[in-house]
Every structure is written in C-alpha cells, then in structure tokens.
Amino acid sequence: MKKFTPFKFQMVLLLGLFMCNAMLTHANPDRSIQPEESQLFITITGTVLDEDGLPVPGATVVIEGSNTGTVTDIDGRFSIEANEGDILQVSFIGYQSQRITITNQSSLNITLQEDQSDLEEVVVVGYGTQRKSDLTGAISSVTSKDLQETPAGNFLEQSQGRLAGVDIVRANGSPGSPVQIRIRGNRSINASNDPLYVIDGIPTSANISDFNPNDIESMEVLKDASAVAIYGSRGANGVVLITTKRGKTGKAVISYDGYYGVKQPIQDLNLMNGREFAAYSRIARGHAGDDSSFDSNFLAPLEIENLQAGRFTDWLDLAIRTGSQQDHQVSVSGGTDKINYYVSGSFFNEDGYIPGTNFERTSVRINLESQLTDKLRLGLSGTVSVSERNQMSNAPYNNSLGYSPLVGPTDEEGNFLAFPNPREGLLANPLLNYQPFQYIDETRRNRIFANIFAEYQFNEHLKFRVNYGPDFNQARRGTYTGRLEGNINRGSVSNDLDFAYTQENILSYDRTFGKHALNLVGLFSIQASRFEGSSLSGQDIPIEKSLFYDLGSSSTITGIGSSLGEWGLMSYMGRVNYRFDDKFLFTLTGRADGSSRLADGNKWAFFPAFSAGYVLTEEEFLQGSQVSFLKLRGGYGEVGNTAIDPFQTLGGLERTTYIFGSNAGFGYGNNLIPNPDLRWEISKTVNIGLDYGLFDDRINGSLEYYVTNTSDLLLNRLLPITSGYNSVLQNIGSTRNSGWELSANANLINRPGGFRWDINMNVFSNREQIVELFDGQSDDVGNQWFIGEPVNVFYSFDQAGIWQSDEADLAADFGQQPGDIRINDVNGRDADGELTKEPDGNINADDRKVLGSTVPNWSGGLTNRISFKGFDLSILVHARMGQMLRSDYHNLGGNNWQGRYNSINLDYWTPDNPTNAIPRPNAGEAPLYSDAVRYFDGSYIKIRNIALGYNFAPGLISKLGLTSARIYSTVNNGFIFSPYTRVDPETSNGIVGGGSPLTTATYIFGLNLKF
C-alpha cells in the first residue's frame, strides 16, 4: 500500500545498518586484549548522570568491602582512588545502584536508572497529586519520554495508541489539521464531545496546536466520573491534564532539541493512463474498449492526437509533492533553594504534500517558581505562541482524480493553460489554484495562556493557593480567489477575539497520623469568556496583489457580519481523600456549578462522586507471593454538559426582507425559539477496576469495566413548517457507553550489562448506543440516528455484488441488467404497512439498513522499547479494528461514472471482466444504488512509530562542553495493514476522499543536546 522512494528507503536502511553495526561492536569487544595485573592505586574520576543526561549531585560512590568512598558534587563529578579489580558501587535514592569493576581506565561515566515502581509513581489528579497505588478512579498517563518518541506538531498525535480508553484520530493530512479525541465514546449528539484540557491547572478547550509538545512533562487522562467530577460540568467528556516542565535545583542546563524530516502521502489510487481512460470512455458509450472508430464523437482532437502518440499526463503526480516537517527548540532550566526556572523557545514548521499548505508555529514558554519566604511561594507558568496556517482548496486534488490524462497543463511552448481540455470548456486545469495570486487561505493566530499563582503554607498541614489564568486568543483568516477561472476575483476576511479567564481559590489540608492519611481540598472558582467576531467579503477587487487586505475597494461588498458571545461559570467544590493502613482507600467529591448558558431555575447543578479501593496485597494471605500488588476499586459519579452556544435559552433575531407594496424593505424576525426549560445533560458512570503488579511489579497494569448513561440530551427537535421555525433545542433523549480496558507494562529483561527490554500494552473496547430519542424508541432516519446504534453510523443499501451475465432474467425482475449493482432485499411491509424484515421482491427505501459505524469494535497499542549500552529502539504498533469507512474515491454518482469525470482505475465490470464490486460505466446515466459501493471495512494495524537512537558516552562529548548528546531517526506512520488499500483509512469522520487531504508517512532525523 505504502509507496517508498528508493532514496529514502536506502537512507533509512543505511542508518539502521550503521547503528546495528555499532551495537554489535559494543556487544562483542575484542576479548584477546587482557589488562595487565597491577596493585597500584589508580585515581578514578567520573561523572554520574541520570537517564536524561543531567548530573546527579550527592550520589554515593564507595569501594565495595571497604570504608573508602565519596559523593558527587553539584555537577555529578567524583574522584576516588582504587585498585584494579576493585568494585565501585554507585547509589542514589530513587535510582538503581550500579556496580562497576575497575580495570585500567581512569575515567568513568555512569548513568543511573530510576528505581521506581510504576505503582509508586506520583500522578496529577486535579488540584493535587497522588501515588498511583492510591488511586481509586480511572486514569491513564504518559510521560515526556513517551511523547517524544513520536515527533509531531501536537501532543495528541504523540499519544495515539498509548492510552487505554482514549481514541485519538487525526482528521486528515493537512498541516495544522485538528485531531479528534474521544474518551470512552460519544456521549452527546448535539453538544460537544471534546474533553476538557487543563494545562498547569488552568482549563481550556480550544486550539491545542498552539502549545509546544516539547514543553510537556506528563499527561494524565481522567476517564471516569469519580475522577473527573472535581471539574464538574466541564469534565463531562473526560479531562486531559497537562503538566509542563519545571526547573530543578542545580546548575543551569541548556538543551537543544531539533529534527528535520520529509513527508510522503500514503496512497495507491492507481490513476488510469491514456489508453485505459480511452477504453473506459468507449465502454461507457457502449463500444468495445479497443474500438477507436468512434473516438471523435467523445474525445477532442487533441486527446486523440496524444492517445496515438502515447503522451499521457499523471495529474495526481503533478498535484502533490514531498512535504517536510521540522522542529527546533532551545531551553534553559535550573534553580536554587529560592527559585527554579524553565524557559524555552521553539519553532515548528510543517509543509504539506499539497503545494500552498503549511503550518508554522513560534512559541515561548516561561515557568518560574519562587520561594519568597518559608511560607509564601509565587509562580508563573505561561506561553506565548504565534502561528500561521495556509490551506488549499480541494480543487487541485479532486480535479486531478477526474481530469483526462490525454491532455497536459501547458501548451507546446510551455505556457500554462487555464482550460487545457477543449472538450471540457468549463472544467479548469487542476493546477489552476497553484498559480500566483489565484488562491490564498491564510489563518494567523496569536495566543497568550498563563497561570499566575500564589501559595501560602500556614503550617505543615494547611495551605491556601490562588490561581489566575488569563487566556487571550486572537485569530484572523483571509481568503482570496483570483480571476483565472471565473474572470472575477473574490476575497474575504474575518477577525475573532476571545478572552477567557479562570480564577480559583484552593484550600487544602494534608495530614498523616498513625495508620490514617487524610487529604481535604476545597475550591471556589469563576470562569468567564467573551468572544467577538467580525467579517467582510467582496468581489471584483481592482488590485490583485492587495489580496484580502483592501476589500473596501471591491466593486461589490458581498457580506458584512459581526458577532458577540459571553458565558460564565461559577463553581464550589470539595474533595476528601482518606487512606487507612495503606489498605483501604476512599474518595468523596462534590461540585456545584452554575452556568450562564442556562435559564433561571436550571443554572445550578450538583455533581457528586464516590470511589473506594481495597489493597488486597496488604493482607497476609498474599504477602510473600508472586503477586506484589493487587487492588480492587470501584466508583460512581455524575457530571454535566452544557457545551452549547450561549443565549440558546433566549429568543433570537435575524435581519430579513419583506415586501411593502412594490418595494422590498428590511426588518428583523425571530430565528430562534426561546426555551427557558433547557437544563444540563447529565452523565452517570459506574466504574470497576483492578490494579495489579506481579514479580516485584516487573509486570503491572489495570483492568477496567464501566457503564455511562447520559440523559437529557440537548437536541434540536424538528418543527412543522407552519410554525415558522425549523427546530427548537430541547432536553430529549439518552445514550449509553459501556466497555472494558486492559493495560499492561512489563520489564522483560534488565541485565547488568546494559540490555533492557520493556513493553507497554493497552487494548480497549467501547460500545456506544443511542437509547432514546424524541418520542422514546423511534428512529430518526432523516438524521440517521437509530435506537441501539452509535451516534455516527452509515445507513444505505447493502450491496450483494454485480448482476452477472447468467443472471439477466433475475436482474430483469428488479428492472436491472448485467453489470448493474445488485442490492440485498432485506425488508418489506405487511398489509398494515409495518416493516417485516423479510424480503419482498422489491428494492426500495425500506431495504436500507445500518451498515456499520465509525466506532471500532476494539482498539489498542503495543510499544516495545529495547536499550543496550548507548542505543535505544522503540516500536509502537497501533490497531483500530471493526469500524467502517465511506470511500468517496468510489463515488459513482452524478457524472463521475459516465466516461468523463473520473480517472481512478477502478476494476469495473464488463462481460469479459465479470468482477463483483464496481458496475459498468454508462455515459447515459449514473448507476442505480451507486451509494452502496462506497462502504468498506476501515480496520487497520499501523506501525505508528519506529525510533532508533544512540546516546554518546559522556567521555566523548565532555570536551565539547556537552553533558549528553543523542542522535535518532524515526519513521512515523510508515507501515499500514488494512483491507482498504487505496489510502490511509484513518479519518475522524469515517470518510476518505472528497477532497480530504491524505495522511502522510514521515521520515525524521533528530538531535538532542544538553550543555
């Protein structure tokens, strides 16, 4: 399926062979050289580093079996006298000890690995942290090391396939395109299903591409209601907690992280050449594919001339290119006992495979924390980003798939032809929009996002914190279309300004006494947002180069608009965490939210949650067994959702026209029915989980089962035309999501010689279904909402194949003939007009059915990490199985299958080629039931990421002033295995083609340096 250029394949292979050769050299040193025996003392100097290449001050270095020892200084350096054959033992709290046998070397560089069980990790849970072993809710997490294995423009792409219960899909391959994330399915039909993002304690829900993923230290995903209830209504669809990097006490560390890569579209569309296109055109008109005697009736003289001369054009090859991706970041971090800091600046650029498409982001982050006194701490965590996204119309890509290969883009002198096919005088050159000043679609964004906090520690147990989080978001989008196609130019510009802020007051109490551990958190917060928008469009702009910057000079102003929106949310929250004897765990949460989006009487709602855990391995009957950790937990919680536009409870007005006498007048009329009874969508979740650890936690993970029932869905109810309105927003209907999740982490090999092999696995399944709609159990066929089915389904005729030549009589009974699409007869009606779900010998609208949905039966990911000496290799495999897709490359409706506007080489039926999928082309009409051929199994298994790196020994790079250096090469999205082979089947809406840009495979080379 994937096409590789020989050059890139050879380069990746060469790099792999080089690193494997170097690895073998390390693994098999020359054993013939033996050190001479000596009892003389040797002065050994060295440096102790952590896995990130940072110095470890205070590490203990002793000669085993003696009283001789020392500790490392602030730079991780040490010096000690030893004899050959002595064993140095190097240790530090939180790290695995190392034993090194002294030979004749005088310099050592030692890297310590963390000695922390996954179950003892501290994770962020919202307004605090907890040991993973103490959690009672459902949480998945990844670290910066996991994310950086997949170089990408945003952290969601980096997380694909790594989180149980979290389905992440990129919309398409356009640079800067959004990424869809669903945490345990779609709960709502009309309101948003996007999660809440909380970055350094401040919530946001928009434009995550503004944030530099290299600044992220960890990411936690809160999945069940007992975990997300602390965020109330804004956490209805799950919460993604982002913690950015902080400085550590010690000398300043300067880092550079950068990479450059090329991007190739993943496609195997197989366009027709000139001879195949001519045969297709002939067959569509009832002629034999090799009969050229009638060509002049439907091919232009130029096409016939090129056909005879063997001159053909691959329009798709001209319409796409090799893209690129690069990222460069410089950061400085460090600290003292009074202040720590992390400052970074980054530049990211992605050029798409479609000319004119690009995403570029420049960002700066500043994280400062200052301990002003023993009790008062102040801090700032903020980012500023400036980005620009350029998009291209669908025309070049779409038209390249339907244009005649018997004409070219230029004349004989090389001059560009706007309309190169004399047979199709209204069909423009597919490359038209690539010409200068012909098509511009540019969006520029400016973003300031921060958390400014002050924290006062009253005593060792009680502290008070104030957060203030401003979020300023400004965007300008300008579009321009030149004169080449319609002899008139057009432009538009829109400006949006959004300012939101969060203010939180948090009081927390933390105390451990005897067998008891208690944590209390209380919160009062206010969130508000105001957004303004304005737009202008015009046509016949006198100066082309002014683009959309001088629309006031347009001969015709075609549109003027403006908008204003405001909303606010006030909240009170309390949480109690209690642990007894490290065995029994309890969490109780309550949050009250008041939303301005709802009317009086319904603004406020209370969301409770409770969860508990029981650590079975604290019982005597499990102690000393191979089961090192076992915890059973369960929880229940409620959350709400009001992710709808403001003012929905109020009536709306719009400008309209009316006739007064013989003249038209302007006035205002209602366009929105007020509904003061709108209330919260409510989701109620039950979650049961089991956390386990085996063999001293070398194998650990969790198993989850959950059910979420969402009621009072916010839906637009259709109204009769006599009402004067199309619909009214009401609370009607309900959905259910249920499923299971399994995650496992294992350290398979960890040898003292430096060889380590770890795996991380997750697999999950979510069943999504609509339980109730407007009037109970009735389906809404118009919106394709069906009881018992997921929210997004494909509803059409079910293709049984193609009518074959020996089935002519049977086909005639259905008014068809050989070569036509054959449909399964699945339904009829009885005498009372009720559906029987039995064949009736007729094909009509009753025979349509739900064919499938965009929801997979199961998804999962498997990561293998192998390290040896300075080498590291990681491979991430991601699977998404059981979902359906619609291929608009197989859209045979309209004129697409009449021998004119298609050049994709589909294996269509002829008497001599009796295939069973694609009907014969017909210039007289579109195929009957043509929609049925577009549906395919969208399952896929991807090798999402392969990363191979080498960490240089500190002794080799210390003279350059470096403390660590790593080079690496990655292949992202490089290999795909799927029953659908035309393009990458990954898509957020289940549709491929139709102008949706292809996804790409990316080949990257990168460098990490620390000074």
CSV table of C-alpha atoms in Angstrom, one decimal, residues 20 59 98 123 176 208 322 397 401 454 465 517 546 562 739 767 844 886:
chain,number,residue,atom,x,y,z
A,20,CYS,CA,23.3,-2.1,14.3
A,59,ALA,CA,25.4,10.3,44.7
A,98,GLN,CA,25.4,0.2,39.8
A,123,VAL,CA,0.4,11.3,39.1
A,176,GLY,CA,-2.3,22.1,11.3
A,208,ILE,CA,-4.3,22.7,21.4
A,322,THR,CA,7.1,15.7,-1.0
A,397,TYR,CA,-6.5,17.3,-5.6
A,401,LEU,CA,-8.5,12.5,-10.0
A,454,ALA,CA,0.4,32.4,45.0
A,465,ARG,CA,-3.5,28.8,46.8
A,517,ALA,CA,-3.8,9.6,55.9
A,546,SER,CA,-3.8,43.5,-2.4
A,562,SER,CA,-20.3,40.7,13.4
A,739,GLY,CA,-16.8,-1.1,27.7
A,767,ARG,CA,-20.0,0.0,22.9
A,844,ASN,CA,-36.9,0.4,-2.3
A,886,ARG,CA,-17.0,5.6,3.3
